[in-house]
Structure formats: C-alpha cells, structure tokens
Amino acid sequence: MSASPVVAIAYHSGFGHTAVVAEAVRAGAADAGATVHLIKVDEITEAQWELLDSADAIVFGSPTYMGTASGAFHVFAEASSKRWFTRAWQDKIAAGFTNSASKSGDKLHTLQYFQTLAAQQGMHWVNLGLFPGWNSSTGSENDLNRLGFFSGAAAQTNADEGPEAVHKADIATAEHLGRRVTETTRAFTAGRAAVAA
C-alpha cells in the first residue's frame, strides 16, 4: 500500500452535534489508513493553517444555520483567501459534511457552498458515492445515506436533543465519507506520482 494519505478535517460545531459527525469522518479516514488532523476552524492556529497546507485532502464541516454554513465557518473560508492567492490548496482532494435539525434543513446549500469554496481553491471534490437509503417500503431510517444526499454526508439531529442523539446511520454515513476520501486521495496521489515518474 502506498504512503498514508494526510486528511485534515476543518470544521465548526456550534453545540457539539457536528463535532460528533467530524469524529465519525475522522474514524472512517483513519480506518482506511489516513493520518488525520481534526481542526476546529473557530480556534485555528497558524500551525493548523500549515497542517491544512500540507494535507493531501481537506474535508469541510459545519452545521447548517439559516440555510448555509455557520458564521464561524464563513470567517474561516474568508481567511482562506490567503491560500487562494498562492494556490496553496490547488489539486488537493476536498469533501464536506453538515448537520441540521430538519431532515432537509437546506443542508444541500451548505454542501454546495463547500463545493464552491473547494472549486475556488482549485481542489477536487469527492462525493458521497452512495445510493440513497430509506426511500422505499423496505428501507429503514437505519440505512446508510438515509437522508438521500449525494454531494456529501448529511446528518439530522433533533433540535431539542444533545450531541449524543446524532443518528447512528448518519455517523456510519460520515465514516463512509472518511473512508472514501482516504481511498480517493490514495489513488490520486499514487497516480500523480506515477505520471511524474
């Protein structure tokens, strides 16, 4: 197996629910052989910016508030313009995840916001790569991708419950995303090395 891909998870969590999803992405990526850095964007240090710069992949995560990523994530995204000027994240792998209280909750808009951010940085987006679950009479809320998102991992947690209530199927879906990002990054970096040789 080729060298361990380095995956950074740059996320914000307002009340702890999105942190649970971030941890699931981390677990999936690590299970697939990645070296993983969890970075809270509202507490980011210069050393952590450098970890993002040296990572092979960056996974963006945020709760969906009022139809988009949180204000704290937007502050981080604006600050990443310094990386845009130098193309520091050009050709890295990118992916994303989000959580909201409603089944839809306009989470797709947050994932599309992450996709646009990644595109501006010249990154390559990795989708979820799963069929939708829970959309037939034989389906279940315990299916992978139970909410039927394709762009990234989406989770739903009731507004009156804490982080311990993040749905187990959503955790498993986020773990799948972490594995998929790692496997894609490994193939991409091996291919780049082969072309260079």
PDB file of C-alpha atoms in Angstrom:
ATOM      1  CA  MET A   1       0.000   0.000   0.000  1.00  0.00           C
ATOM      2  CA  SER A   2       1.253   3.497  -0.804  1.00  0.00           C
ATOM      3  CA  ALA A   3       2.115   6.130   1.768  1.00  0.00           C
ATOM      4  CA  SER A   4      -0.546   7.091   4.266  1.00  0.00           C
ATOM      5  CA  PRO A   5      -2.679   9.973   2.915  1.00  0.00           C
ATOM      6  CA  VAL A   6      -2.926  13.011   5.184  1.00  0.00           C
ATOM      7  CA  VAL A   7      -6.537  14.092   5.657  1.00  0.00           C
ATOM      8  CA  ALA A   8      -7.426  17.296   7.511  1.00  0.00           C
ATOM      9  CA  ILE A   9     -10.962  17.898   8.760  1.00  0.00           C
ATOM     10  CA  ALA A  10     -11.652  21.634   9.036  1.00  0.00           C
ATOM     11  CA  TYR A  11     -14.932  22.061  10.870  1.00  0.00           C
ATOM     12  CA  HIS A  12     -17.058  24.184  13.176  1.00  0.00           C
ATOM     13  CA  SER A  13     -19.539  22.796  15.678  1.00  0.00           C
ATOM     14  CA  GLY A  14     -21.908  25.148  17.473  1.00  0.00           C
ATOM     15  CA  PHE A  15     -23.425  22.776  20.034  1.00  0.00           C
ATOM     16  CA  GLY A  16     -21.409  19.571  19.636  1.00  0.00           C
ATOM     17  CA  HIS A  17     -23.546  17.705  17.080  1.00  0.00           C
ATOM     18  CA  THR A  18     -21.286  18.487  14.116  1.00  0.00           C
ATOM     19  CA  ALA A  19     -18.249  17.539  16.223  1.00  0.00           C
ATOM     20  CA  VAL A  20     -19.733  14.032  16.514  1.00  0.00           C
ATOM     21  CA  VAL A  21     -20.022  13.873  12.714  1.00  0.00           C
ATOM     22  CA  ALA A  22     -16.448  15.198  12.343  1.00  0.00           C
ATOM     23  CA  GLU A  23     -15.211  12.464  14.675  1.00  0.00           C
ATOM     24  CA  ALA A  24     -17.018   9.870  12.532  1.00  0.00           C
ATOM     25  CA  VAL A  25     -15.323  11.190   9.373  1.00  0.00           C
ATOM     26  CA  ARG A  26     -12.002  11.016  11.263  1.00  0.00           C
ATOM     27  CA  ALA A  27     -12.663   7.429  12.353  1.00  0.00           C
ATOM     28  CA  GLY A  28     -13.527   6.333   8.799  1.00  0.00           C
ATOM     29  CA  ALA A  29     -10.464   8.027   7.339  1.00  0.00           C
ATOM     30  CA  ALA A  30      -8.174   6.542   9.981  1.00  0.00           C
ATOM     31  CA  ASP A  31      -9.739   3.105   9.466  1.00  0.00           C
ATOM     32  CA  ALA A  32      -8.819   3.382   5.766  1.00  0.00           C
ATOM     33  CA  GLY A  33      -5.203   4.199   6.669  1.00  0.00           C
ATOM     34  CA  ALA A  34      -5.085   8.006   6.709  1.00  0.00           C
ATOM     35  CA  THR A  35      -3.184  10.243   9.077  1.00  0.00           C
ATOM     36  CA  VAL A  36      -5.957  12.598  10.223  1.00  0.00           C
ATOM     37  CA  HIS A  37      -5.932  16.091  11.734  1.00  0.00           C
ATOM     38  CA  LEU A  38      -9.134  17.471  13.318  1.00  0.00           C
ATOM     39  CA  ILE A  39      -9.089  21.272  13.168  1.00  0.00           C
ATOM     40  CA  LYS A  40     -11.716  23.477  14.811  1.00  0.00           C
ATOM     41  CA  VAL A  41     -11.869  26.466  12.483  1.00  0.00           C
ATOM     42  CA  ASP A  42     -13.083  28.856  15.198  1.00  0.00           C
ATOM     43  CA  GLU A  43      -9.893  28.149  17.187  1.00  0.00           C
ATOM     44  CA  ILE A  44      -7.459  27.707  14.279  1.00  0.00           C
ATOM     45  CA  THR A  45      -3.778  28.460  14.881  1.00  0.00           C
ATOM     46  CA  GLU A  46      -1.041  29.303  12.397  1.00  0.00           C
ATOM     47  CA  ALA A  47       0.365  25.795  12.901  1.00  0.00           C
ATOM     48  CA  GLN A  48      -3.044  24.347  11.965  1.00  0.00           C
ATOM     49  CA  TRP A  49      -3.196  26.511   8.815  1.00  0.00           C
ATOM     50  CA  GLU A  50       0.130  24.902   7.914  1.00  0.00           C
ATOM     51  CA  LEU A  51      -1.358  21.440   8.563  1.00  0.00           C
ATOM     52  CA  LEU A  52      -4.093  22.295   6.043  1.00  0.00           C
ATOM     53  CA  ASP A  53      -1.466  23.485   3.558  1.00  0.00           C
ATOM     54  CA  SER A  54       0.479  20.207   3.844  1.00  0.00           C
ATOM     55  CA  ALA A  55      -2.551  17.862   3.864  1.00  0.00           C
ATOM     56  CA  ASP A  56      -3.442  15.785   0.813  1.00  0.00           C
ATOM     57  CA  ALA A  57      -7.178  16.253   1.450  1.00  0.00           C
ATOM     58  CA  ILE A  58      -9.350  18.713   3.359  1.00  0.00           C
ATOM     59  CA  VAL A  59     -12.870  17.817   4.484  1.00  0.00           C
ATOM     60  CA  PHE A  60     -15.051  20.828   5.337  1.00  0.00           C
ATOM     61  CA  GLY A  61     -17.736  20.545   8.009  1.00  0.00           C
ATOM     62  CA  SER A  62     -20.267  22.841   9.631  1.00  0.00           C
ATOM     63  CA  PRO A  63     -23.781  22.853  10.967  1.00  0.00           C
ATOM     64  CA  THR A  64     -26.333  24.355   8.618  1.00  0.00           C
ATOM     65  CA  TYR A  65     -27.649  27.576  10.154  1.00  0.00           C
ATOM     66  CA  MET A  66     -30.212  29.666   8.273  1.00  0.00           C
ATOM     67  CA  GLY A  67     -29.556  27.793   5.034  1.00  0.00           C
ATOM     68  CA  THR A  68     -25.756  27.899   4.934  1.00  0.00           C
ATOM     69  CA  ALA A  69     -22.621  27.098   6.908  1.00  0.00           C
ATOM     70  CA  SER A  70     -22.185  28.771  10.282  1.00  0.00           C
ATOM     71  CA  GLY A  71     -20.812  32.280  10.658  1.00  0.00           C
ATOM     72  CA  ALA A  72     -17.650  30.856  12.228  1.00  0.00           C
ATOM     73  CA  PHE A  73     -17.075  28.664   9.171  1.00  0.00           C
ATOM     74  CA  HIS A  74     -17.634  31.639   6.860  1.00  0.00           C
ATOM     75  CA  VAL A  75     -14.946  33.582   8.776  1.00  0.00           C
ATOM     76  CA  PHE A  76     -12.548  30.672   8.189  1.00  0.00           C
ATOM     77  CA  ALA A  77     -13.488  30.482   4.497  1.00  0.00           C
ATOM     78  CA  GLU A  78     -12.819  34.203   4.035  1.00  0.00           C
ATOM     79  CA  ALA A  79      -9.467  33.841   5.784  1.00  0.00           C
ATOM     80  CA  SER A  80      -8.575  31.034   3.355  1.00  0.00           C
ATOM     81  CA  SER A  81      -8.347  33.686   0.618  1.00  0.00           C
ATOM     82  CA  LYS A  82      -4.665  33.996   1.570  1.00  0.00           C
ATOM     83  CA  ARG A  83      -4.325  30.390   0.370  1.00  0.00           C
ATOM     84  CA  TRP A  84      -6.271  31.251  -2.785  1.00  0.00           C
ATOM     85  CA  PHE A  85      -3.733  33.922  -3.753  1.00  0.00           C
ATOM     86  CA  THR A  86      -0.842  31.455  -3.529  1.00  0.00           C
ATOM     87  CA  ARG A  87      -2.812  28.398  -4.815  1.00  0.00           C
ATOM     88  CA  ALA A  88      -1.720  26.591  -1.642  1.00  0.00           C
ATOM     89  CA  TRP A  89      -4.647  24.149  -1.832  1.00  0.00           C
ATOM     90  CA  GLN A  90      -4.570  23.637  -5.612  1.00  0.00           C
ATOM     91  CA  ASP A  91      -5.272  19.999  -6.580  1.00  0.00           C
ATOM     92  CA  LYS A  92      -5.961  18.791  -3.049  1.00  0.00           C
ATOM     93  CA  ILE A  93      -8.914  16.455  -2.538  1.00  0.00           C
ATOM     94  CA  ALA A  94     -11.977  18.040  -0.899  1.00  0.00           C
ATOM     95  CA  ALA A  95     -15.252  16.807   0.603  1.00  0.00           C
ATOM     96  CA  GLY A  96     -17.847  18.003   3.096  1.00  0.00           C
ATOM     97  CA  PHE A  97     -20.433  17.216   5.751  1.00  0.00           C
ATOM     98  CA  THR A  98     -23.136  19.050   7.658  1.00  0.00           C
ATOM     99  CA  ASN A  99     -25.855  18.610  10.291  1.00  0.00           C
ATOM    100  CA  SER A 100     -29.166  20.350  10.913  1.00  0.00           C
ATOM    101  CA  ALA A 101     -32.302  19.778  12.969  1.00  0.00           C
ATOM    102  CA  SER A 102     -34.597  19.227   9.972  1.00  0.00           C
ATOM    103  CA  LYS A 103     -34.457  16.273   7.592  1.00  0.00           C
ATOM    104  CA  SER A 104     -33.623  18.634   4.715  1.00  0.00           C
ATOM    105  CA  GLY A 105     -32.914  21.845   6.572  1.00  0.00           C
ATOM    106  CA  ASP A 106     -31.393  23.290   3.378  1.00  0.00           C
ATOM    107  CA  LYS A 107     -28.274  21.198   4.041  1.00  0.00           C
ATOM    108  CA  LEU A 108     -27.703  20.858   0.297  1.00  0.00           C
ATOM    109  CA  HIS A 109     -26.953  24.572   0.145  1.00  0.00           C
ATOM    110  CA  THR A 110     -24.214  24.158   2.762  1.00  0.00           C
ATOM    111  CA  LEU A 111     -22.658  21.271   0.832  1.00  0.00           C
ATOM    112  CA  GLN A 112     -22.825  23.334  -2.375  1.00  0.00           C
ATOM    113  CA  TYR A 113     -21.171  26.229  -0.540  1.00  0.00           C
ATOM    114  CA  PHE A 114     -18.327  23.873   0.417  1.00  0.00           C
ATOM    115  CA  GLN A 115     -18.110  22.677  -3.207  1.00  0.00           C
ATOM    116  CA  THR A 116     -17.811  26.263  -4.429  1.00  0.00           C
ATOM    117  CA  LEU A 117     -15.139  27.049  -1.848  1.00  0.00           C
ATOM    118  CA  ALA A 118     -13.210  23.961  -2.951  1.00  0.00           C
ATOM    119  CA  ALA A 119     -13.581  24.907  -6.621  1.00  0.00           C
ATOM    120  CA  GLN A 120     -12.288  28.417  -5.955  1.00  0.00           C
ATOM    121  CA  GLN A 121      -9.261  26.863  -4.276  1.00  0.00           C
ATOM    122  CA  GLY A 122      -8.699  24.563  -7.279  1.00  0.00           C
ATOM    123  CA  MET A 123      -9.495  21.413  -5.307  1.00  0.00           C
ATOM    124  CA  HIS A 124     -11.107  18.149  -6.498  1.00  0.00           C
ATOM    125  CA  TRP A 125     -14.470  17.323  -4.886  1.00  0.00           C
ATOM    126  CA  VAL A 126     -15.300  13.814  -3.676  1.00  0.00           C
ATOM    127  CA  ASN A 127     -18.997  12.980  -3.456  1.00  0.00           C
ATOM    128  CA  LEU A 128     -20.600  10.518  -1.065  1.00  0.00           C
ATOM    129  CA  GLY A 129     -20.802   7.716  -3.629  1.00  0.00           C
ATOM    130  CA  LEU A 130     -23.814   6.006  -2.048  1.00  0.00           C
ATOM    131  CA  PHE A 131     -27.312   5.211  -3.213  1.00  0.00           C
ATOM    132  CA  PRO A 132     -29.969   6.956  -1.136  1.00  0.00           C
ATOM    133  CA  GLY A 133     -31.377   4.937   1.740  1.00  0.00           C
ATOM    134  CA  TRP A 134     -34.804   4.916   3.394  1.00  0.00           C
ATOM    135  CA  ASN A 135     -36.712   5.719   0.188  1.00  0.00           C
ATOM    136  CA  SER A 136     -38.748   2.555  -0.280  1.00  0.00           C
ATOM    137  CA  SER A 137     -41.200   0.432   1.684  1.00  0.00           C
ATOM    138  CA  THR A 138     -38.365  -1.961   2.501  1.00  0.00           C
ATOM    139  CA  GLY A 139     -35.996   0.841   3.567  1.00  0.00           C
ATOM    140  CA  SER A 140     -35.237   1.938   7.098  1.00  0.00           C
ATOM    141  CA  GLU A 141     -34.079   5.049   8.912  1.00  0.00           C
ATOM    142  CA  ASN A 142     -31.029   2.952   9.805  1.00  0.00           C
ATOM    143  CA  ASP A 143     -29.901   2.787   6.152  1.00  0.00           C
ATOM    144  CA  LEU A 144     -26.643   4.420   5.075  1.00  0.00           C
ATOM    145  CA  ASN A 145     -27.381   7.805   3.478  1.00  0.00           C
ATOM    146  CA  ARG A 146     -30.878   7.678   4.980  1.00  0.00           C
ATOM    147  CA  LEU A 147     -31.428  11.361   4.069  1.00  0.00           C
ATOM    148  CA  GLY A 148     -30.565  10.836   0.410  1.00  0.00           C
ATOM    149  CA  PHE A 149     -27.727  13.318  -0.122  1.00  0.00           C
ATOM    150  CA  PHE A 150     -25.134  12.791  -2.856  1.00  0.00           C
ATOM    151  CA  SER A 151     -22.758  15.770  -2.545  1.00  0.00           C
ATOM    152  CA  GLY A 152     -21.519  14.900   0.930  1.00  0.00           C
ATOM    153  CA  ALA A 153     -22.507  13.458   4.303  1.00  0.00           C
ATOM    154  CA  ALA A 154     -25.651  14.950   5.817  1.00  0.00           C
ATOM    155  CA  ALA A 155     -26.854  14.361   9.367  1.00  0.00           C
ATOM    156  CA  GLN A 156     -30.058  15.274  11.181  1.00  0.00           C
ATOM    157  CA  THR A 157     -30.356  15.726  14.929  1.00  0.00           C
ATOM    158  CA  ASN A 158     -33.480  16.874  16.723  1.00  0.00           C
ATOM    159  CA  ALA A 159     -33.284  20.485  17.889  1.00  0.00           C
ATOM    160  CA  ASP A 160     -34.176  19.576  21.484  1.00  0.00           C
ATOM    161  CA  GLU A 161     -31.548  16.830  21.845  1.00  0.00           C
ATOM    162  CA  GLY A 162     -27.818  16.922  22.508  1.00  0.00           C
ATOM    163  CA  PRO A 163     -24.830  15.534  20.608  1.00  0.00           C
ATOM    164  CA  GLU A 164     -25.458  12.040  21.991  1.00  0.00           C
ATOM    165  CA  ALA A 165     -28.597  11.918  19.796  1.00  0.00           C
ATOM    166  CA  VAL A 166     -26.774  12.170  16.435  1.00  0.00           C
ATOM    167  CA  HIS A 167     -28.333   9.314  14.453  1.00  0.00           C
ATOM    168  CA  LYS A 168     -26.241   6.135  14.220  1.00  0.00           C
ATOM    169  CA  ALA A 169     -26.936   5.864  10.473  1.00  0.00           C
ATOM    170  CA  ASP A 170     -25.632   9.399   9.974  1.00  0.00           C
ATOM    171  CA  ILE A 171     -22.498   8.518  11.950  1.00  0.00           C
ATOM    172  CA  ALA A 172     -21.999   5.446   9.747  1.00  0.00           C
ATOM    173  CA  THR A 173     -22.537   7.573   6.623  1.00  0.00           C
ATOM    174  CA  ALA A 174     -19.887  10.049   7.815  1.00  0.00           C
ATOM    175  CA  GLU A 175     -17.490   7.170   8.485  1.00  0.00           C
ATOM    176  CA  HIS A 176     -18.115   6.035   4.898  1.00  0.00           C
ATOM    177  CA  LEU A 177     -17.218   9.529   3.655  1.00  0.00           C
ATOM    178  CA  GLY A 178     -13.946   9.450   5.603  1.00  0.00           C
ATOM    179  CA  ARG A 179     -13.017   6.101   4.071  1.00  0.00           C
ATOM    180  CA  ARG A 180     -13.991   7.261   0.570  1.00  0.00           C
ATOM    181  CA  VAL A 181     -11.919  10.437   0.855  1.00  0.00           C
ATOM    182  CA  THR A 182      -8.915   8.421   2.024  1.00  0.00           C
ATOM    183  CA  GLU A 183      -9.224   5.826  -0.751  1.00  0.00           C
ATOM    184  CA  THR A 184      -9.702   8.532  -3.400  1.00  0.00           C
ATOM    185  CA  THR A 185      -6.758  10.534  -2.061  1.00  0.00           C
ATOM    186  CA  ARG A 186      -4.533   7.444  -2.060  1.00  0.00           C
ATOM    187  CA  ALA A 187      -5.415   6.697  -5.693  1.00  0.00           C
ATOM    188  CA  PHE A 188      -4.974  10.333  -6.711  1.00  0.00           C
ATOM    189  CA  THR A 189      -1.568  10.776  -5.076  1.00  0.00           C
ATOM    190  CA  ALA A 190      -0.331   7.410  -6.424  1.00  0.00           C
ATOM    191  CA  GLY A 191      -1.489   8.402  -9.902  1.00  0.00           C
ATOM    192  CA  ARG A 192       0.224  11.774  -9.649  1.00  0.00           C
ATOM    193  CA  ALA A 193       3.463  10.075  -8.588  1.00  0.00           C
ATOM    194  CA  ALA A 194       3.199   7.573 -11.456  1.00  0.00           C
ATOM    195  CA  VAL A 195       2.651  10.351 -14.015  1.00  0.00           C
ATOM    196  CA  ALA A 196       5.594  12.322 -12.608  1.00  0.00           C
ATOM    197  CA  ALA A 197       7.814   9.223 -12.878  1.00  0.00           C
TER     198      ALA A 197
END
